Coordinates of C-alpha atoms and ligand atoms in Angstrom, one line a residue:
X1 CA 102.2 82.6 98.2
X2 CA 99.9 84.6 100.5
X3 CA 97.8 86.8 98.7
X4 CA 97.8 91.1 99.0
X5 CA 94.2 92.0 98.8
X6 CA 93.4 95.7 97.8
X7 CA 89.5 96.6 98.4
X8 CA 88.3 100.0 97.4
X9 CA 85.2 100.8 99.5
X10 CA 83.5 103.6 97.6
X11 CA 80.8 104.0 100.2
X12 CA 78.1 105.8 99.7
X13 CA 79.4 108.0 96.2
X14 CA 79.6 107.0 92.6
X15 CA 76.3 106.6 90.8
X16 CA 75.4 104.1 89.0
X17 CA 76.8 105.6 85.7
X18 CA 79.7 107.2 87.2
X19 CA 80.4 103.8 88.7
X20 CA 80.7 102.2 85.5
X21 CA 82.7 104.6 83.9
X22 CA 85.5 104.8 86.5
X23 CA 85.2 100.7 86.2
X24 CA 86.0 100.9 82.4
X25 CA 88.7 103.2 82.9
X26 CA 90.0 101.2 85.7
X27 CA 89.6 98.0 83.4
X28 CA 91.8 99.2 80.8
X29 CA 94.8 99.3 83.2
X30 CA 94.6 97.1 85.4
X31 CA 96.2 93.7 84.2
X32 CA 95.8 90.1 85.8
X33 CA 98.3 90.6 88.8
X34 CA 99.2 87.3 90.7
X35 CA 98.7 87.2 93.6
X36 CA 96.8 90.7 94.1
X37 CA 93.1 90.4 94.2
X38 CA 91.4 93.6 93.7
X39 CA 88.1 94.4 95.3
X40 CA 85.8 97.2 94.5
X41 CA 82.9 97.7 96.8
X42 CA 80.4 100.2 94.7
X43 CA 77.0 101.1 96.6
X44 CA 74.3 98.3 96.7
X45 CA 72.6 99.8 93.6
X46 CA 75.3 99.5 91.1
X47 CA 76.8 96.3 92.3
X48 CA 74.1 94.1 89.9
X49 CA 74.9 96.4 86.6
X50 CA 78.5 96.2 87.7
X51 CA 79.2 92.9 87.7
X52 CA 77.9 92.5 84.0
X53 CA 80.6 94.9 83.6
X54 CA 83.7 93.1 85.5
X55 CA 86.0 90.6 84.4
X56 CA 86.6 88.5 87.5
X57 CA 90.2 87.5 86.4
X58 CA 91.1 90.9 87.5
X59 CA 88.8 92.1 89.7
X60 CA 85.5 91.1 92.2
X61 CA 83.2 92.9 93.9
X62 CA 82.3 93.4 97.4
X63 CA 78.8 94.7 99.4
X64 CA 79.1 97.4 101.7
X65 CA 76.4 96.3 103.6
X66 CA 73.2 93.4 103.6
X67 CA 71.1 92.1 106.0
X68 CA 71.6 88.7 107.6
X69 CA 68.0 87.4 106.7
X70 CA 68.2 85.4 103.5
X71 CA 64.5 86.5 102.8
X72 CA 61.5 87.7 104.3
X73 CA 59.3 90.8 105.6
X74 CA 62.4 93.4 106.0
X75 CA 61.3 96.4 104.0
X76 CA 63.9 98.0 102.1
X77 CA 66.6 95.9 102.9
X78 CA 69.0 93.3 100.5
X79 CA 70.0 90.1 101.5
X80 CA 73.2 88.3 101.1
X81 CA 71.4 85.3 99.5
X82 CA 70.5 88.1 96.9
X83 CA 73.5 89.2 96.1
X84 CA 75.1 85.7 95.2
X85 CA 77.0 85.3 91.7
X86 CA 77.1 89.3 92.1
X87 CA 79.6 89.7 95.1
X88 CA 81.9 88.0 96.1
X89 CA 82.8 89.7 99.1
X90 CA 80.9 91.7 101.9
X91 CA 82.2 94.4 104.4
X92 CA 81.2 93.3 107.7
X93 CA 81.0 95.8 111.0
X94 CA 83.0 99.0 109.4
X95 CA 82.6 101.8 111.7
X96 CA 80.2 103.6 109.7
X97 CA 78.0 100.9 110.2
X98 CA 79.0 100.7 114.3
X99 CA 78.8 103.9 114.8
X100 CA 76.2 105.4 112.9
X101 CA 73.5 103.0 112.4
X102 CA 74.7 101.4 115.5
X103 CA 75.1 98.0 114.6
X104 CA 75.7 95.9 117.6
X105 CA 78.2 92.7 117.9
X106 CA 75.3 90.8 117.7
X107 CA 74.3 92.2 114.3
X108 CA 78.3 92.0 112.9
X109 CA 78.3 88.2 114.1
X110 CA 74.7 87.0 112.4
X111 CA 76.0 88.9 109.2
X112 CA 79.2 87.1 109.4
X113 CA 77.4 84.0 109.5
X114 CA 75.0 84.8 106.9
X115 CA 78.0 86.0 104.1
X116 CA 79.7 82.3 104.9
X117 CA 76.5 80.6 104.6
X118 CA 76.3 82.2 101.5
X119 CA 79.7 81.8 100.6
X120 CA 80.6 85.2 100.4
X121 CA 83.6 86.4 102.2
X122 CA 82.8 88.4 104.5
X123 CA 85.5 90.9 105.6
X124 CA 84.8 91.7 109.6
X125 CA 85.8 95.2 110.3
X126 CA 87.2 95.9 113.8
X127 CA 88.8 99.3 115.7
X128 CA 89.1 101.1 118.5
X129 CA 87.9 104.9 118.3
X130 CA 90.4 107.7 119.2
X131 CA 88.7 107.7 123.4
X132 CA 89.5 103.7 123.3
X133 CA 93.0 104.0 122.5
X134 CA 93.6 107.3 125.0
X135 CA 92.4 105.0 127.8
X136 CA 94.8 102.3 127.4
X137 CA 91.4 99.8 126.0
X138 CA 92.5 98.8 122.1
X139 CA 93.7 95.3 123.2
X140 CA 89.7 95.1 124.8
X141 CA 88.2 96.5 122.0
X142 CA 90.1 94.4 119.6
X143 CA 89.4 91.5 121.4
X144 CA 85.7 91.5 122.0
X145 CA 85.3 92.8 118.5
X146 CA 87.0 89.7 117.3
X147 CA 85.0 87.3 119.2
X148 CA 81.5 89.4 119.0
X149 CA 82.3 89.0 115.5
X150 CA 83.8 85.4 115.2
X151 CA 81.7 83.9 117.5
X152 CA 79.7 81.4 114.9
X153 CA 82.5 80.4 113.2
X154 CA 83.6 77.5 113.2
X155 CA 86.9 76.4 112.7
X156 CA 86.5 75.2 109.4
X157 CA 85.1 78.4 108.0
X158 CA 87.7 80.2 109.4
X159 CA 89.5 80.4 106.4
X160 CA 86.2 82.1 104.5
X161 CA 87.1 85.4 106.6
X162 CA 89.3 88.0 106.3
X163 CA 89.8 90.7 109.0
X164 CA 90.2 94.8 108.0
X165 CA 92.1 96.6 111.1
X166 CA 90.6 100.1 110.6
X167 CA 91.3 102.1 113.9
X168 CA 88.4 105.0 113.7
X169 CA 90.5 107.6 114.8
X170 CA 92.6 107.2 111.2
X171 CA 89.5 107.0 108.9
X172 CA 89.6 109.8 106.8
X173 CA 85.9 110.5 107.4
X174 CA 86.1 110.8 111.6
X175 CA 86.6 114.2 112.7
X176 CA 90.2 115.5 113.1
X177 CA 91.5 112.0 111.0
X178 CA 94.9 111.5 112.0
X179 CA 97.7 109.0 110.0
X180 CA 98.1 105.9 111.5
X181 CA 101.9 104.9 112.2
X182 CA 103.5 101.7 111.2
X183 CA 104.3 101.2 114.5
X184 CA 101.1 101.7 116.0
X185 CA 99.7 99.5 113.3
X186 CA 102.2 96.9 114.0
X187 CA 101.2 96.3 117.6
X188 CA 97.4 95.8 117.0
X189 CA 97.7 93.1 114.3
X190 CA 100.3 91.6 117.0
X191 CA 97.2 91.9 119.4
X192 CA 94.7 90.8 116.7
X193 CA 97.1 87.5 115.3
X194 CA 97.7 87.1 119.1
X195 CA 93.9 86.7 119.7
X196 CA 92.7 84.9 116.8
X197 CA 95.6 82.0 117.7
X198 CA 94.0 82.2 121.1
X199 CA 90.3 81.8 119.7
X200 CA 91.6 78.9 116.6
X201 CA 94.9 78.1 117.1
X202 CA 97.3 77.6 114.6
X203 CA 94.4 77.7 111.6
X204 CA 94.3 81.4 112.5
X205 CA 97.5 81.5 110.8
X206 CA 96.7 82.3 107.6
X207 CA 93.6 84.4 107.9
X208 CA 94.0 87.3 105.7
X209 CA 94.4 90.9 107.5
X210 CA 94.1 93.9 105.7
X211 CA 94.6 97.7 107.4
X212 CA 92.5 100.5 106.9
X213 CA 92.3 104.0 107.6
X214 CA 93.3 107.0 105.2
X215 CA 95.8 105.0 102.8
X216 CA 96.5 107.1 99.9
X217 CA 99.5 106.4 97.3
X218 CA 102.2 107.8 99.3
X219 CA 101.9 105.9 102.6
X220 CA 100.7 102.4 101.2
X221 CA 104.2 101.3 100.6
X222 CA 105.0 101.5 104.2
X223 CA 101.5 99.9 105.2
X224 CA 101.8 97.2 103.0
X225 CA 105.3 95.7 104.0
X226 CA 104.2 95.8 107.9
X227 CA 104.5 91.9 108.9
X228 CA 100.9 90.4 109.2
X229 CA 99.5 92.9 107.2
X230 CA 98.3 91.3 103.9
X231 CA 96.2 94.5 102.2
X232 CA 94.4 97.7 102.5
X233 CA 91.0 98.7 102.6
X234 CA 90.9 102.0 101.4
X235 CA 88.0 105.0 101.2
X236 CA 89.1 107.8 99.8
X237 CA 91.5 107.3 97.6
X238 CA 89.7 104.4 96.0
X239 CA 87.6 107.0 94.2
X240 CA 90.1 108.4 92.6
X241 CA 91.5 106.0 89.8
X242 CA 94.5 107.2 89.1
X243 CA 95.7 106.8 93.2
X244 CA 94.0 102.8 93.4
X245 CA 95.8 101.8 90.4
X246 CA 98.9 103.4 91.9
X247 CA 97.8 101.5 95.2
X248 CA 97.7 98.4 92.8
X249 CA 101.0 98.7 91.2
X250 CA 102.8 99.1 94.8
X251 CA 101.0 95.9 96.1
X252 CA 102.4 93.8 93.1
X253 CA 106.0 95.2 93.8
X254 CA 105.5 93.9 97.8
X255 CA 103.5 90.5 97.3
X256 CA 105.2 88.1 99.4
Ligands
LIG1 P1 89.6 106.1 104.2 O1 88.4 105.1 104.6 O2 90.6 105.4 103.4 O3 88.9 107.2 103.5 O4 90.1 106.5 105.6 C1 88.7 103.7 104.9 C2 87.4 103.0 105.3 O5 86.6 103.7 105.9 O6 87.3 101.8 105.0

């Protein structure tokens, strides 16, 4: 059975104490779901007092961001290597991080690297912003995304990664957000599983790909069930408990 993975990427709100209360309330209703793994990505800060707090049967945690070093002269930042037996995940290349502090392919590919050498999964963000798809260029983007990201993997550590679709123009925090359609959806994991059998072959098969981009309790049904898609990242809505477990509850109706 292919697993349904449901991240909740909280980026950068929640304090510390505010992320361990929503955790406890979160904990007393979410039960061991087969086959659903739930992933909460909390800032950096909190991710160390968090996972005293977590039982792992029924939920892990993911970084939002490290740096691919595993040590050395980098004021102010955190390693993956640091963050071992703490996360078990790591958000690779999300927009936010493309866009804004302009990480680079380059960048998204060493941290890539550094998550699996670290065995942490890293989960490699790719998407075209709302100019790329107007001029006809989402199959490009996707593509060189995919291999700027992939490029040290090997085939054997292909199955340490998962993939988050997360078109830009459907992130709730890009200016004049806009919902995603199924449809539209559909066609770039055709694109993306179309690729990554290009890159790997057959292995590519059962890489895990998750959408992203404005999911909220009312459209995550219809995401969900699109074929190839195996979970959501979601933003927004992850921070408000009640809507995540809702999230949760449709994912264990739908797991294939
Ligand atoms: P959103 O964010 O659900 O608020 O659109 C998704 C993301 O940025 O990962």
């Amino acid at each position: 059975m292919a697993k349904t993975y449901i991240v909740g990427n909280w980026k950068m709100n929640l304090n510390v104490g505010e992320s361990s209360i929503y955790l406890h309330k979160l904990l007393k209703r979410l039960k061991i779901a087969r086959g659903v793994e739930v992933i909460i990505a909390p800032t950096t800060i909190a991710l160390q007092p968090l996972s005293l707090q977590i039982d792992r049967k029924r939920l892990k945690l993911a970084a939002q961001n490290f740096y691919y070093q595993d040590f050395g002269a980098y004021t102010g930042e955190t390693s993956i290597s640091a963050l071992k037996g703490i996360a078990d995940y790591a958000i690779v290349g999300h927009s936010e991080r493309r866009y804004i502090f302009k990480e680079t392919d380059k960048d998204i590919n060493k941290k890539v690297a550094a998550a699996i050498r670290n065995n942490i999964t890293p989960i490699l963000c790719i998407g075209e912003t709302e100019s790329e798809k107007i001029f006809g260029e989402t199959k490009d983007v996707l593509r060189d995304q995919l291999i700027g990201g992939l490029s040290e993997v090997s085939l054997e550590d292909l199955k340490k990664v998962i993939i988050a679709y997360e078109p830009v123009w459907a992130i709730s925090s890009t200016k004049g957000a806009r919902l995603a359609a199924p449809d539209d959806i559909a066609a770039s994991v055709n694109i993306i599983r179309e690729q990554l059998k290009a890159l790997y072959g057959k292995a590519a098969e059962g890489i895990p790909l998750l959408y992203g981009g404005s999911v909220n309790p009312s459209n995550a049904g219809a995401y969900l069930t699109i074929p190839g898609v195996n979970g959501l990242l979601i933003g927004g809505s992850s921070l408000i408990a009640d809507h995540f477990i809702d999230i949760i509850d449709l994912a264990k109706r739908v797991v294939r």
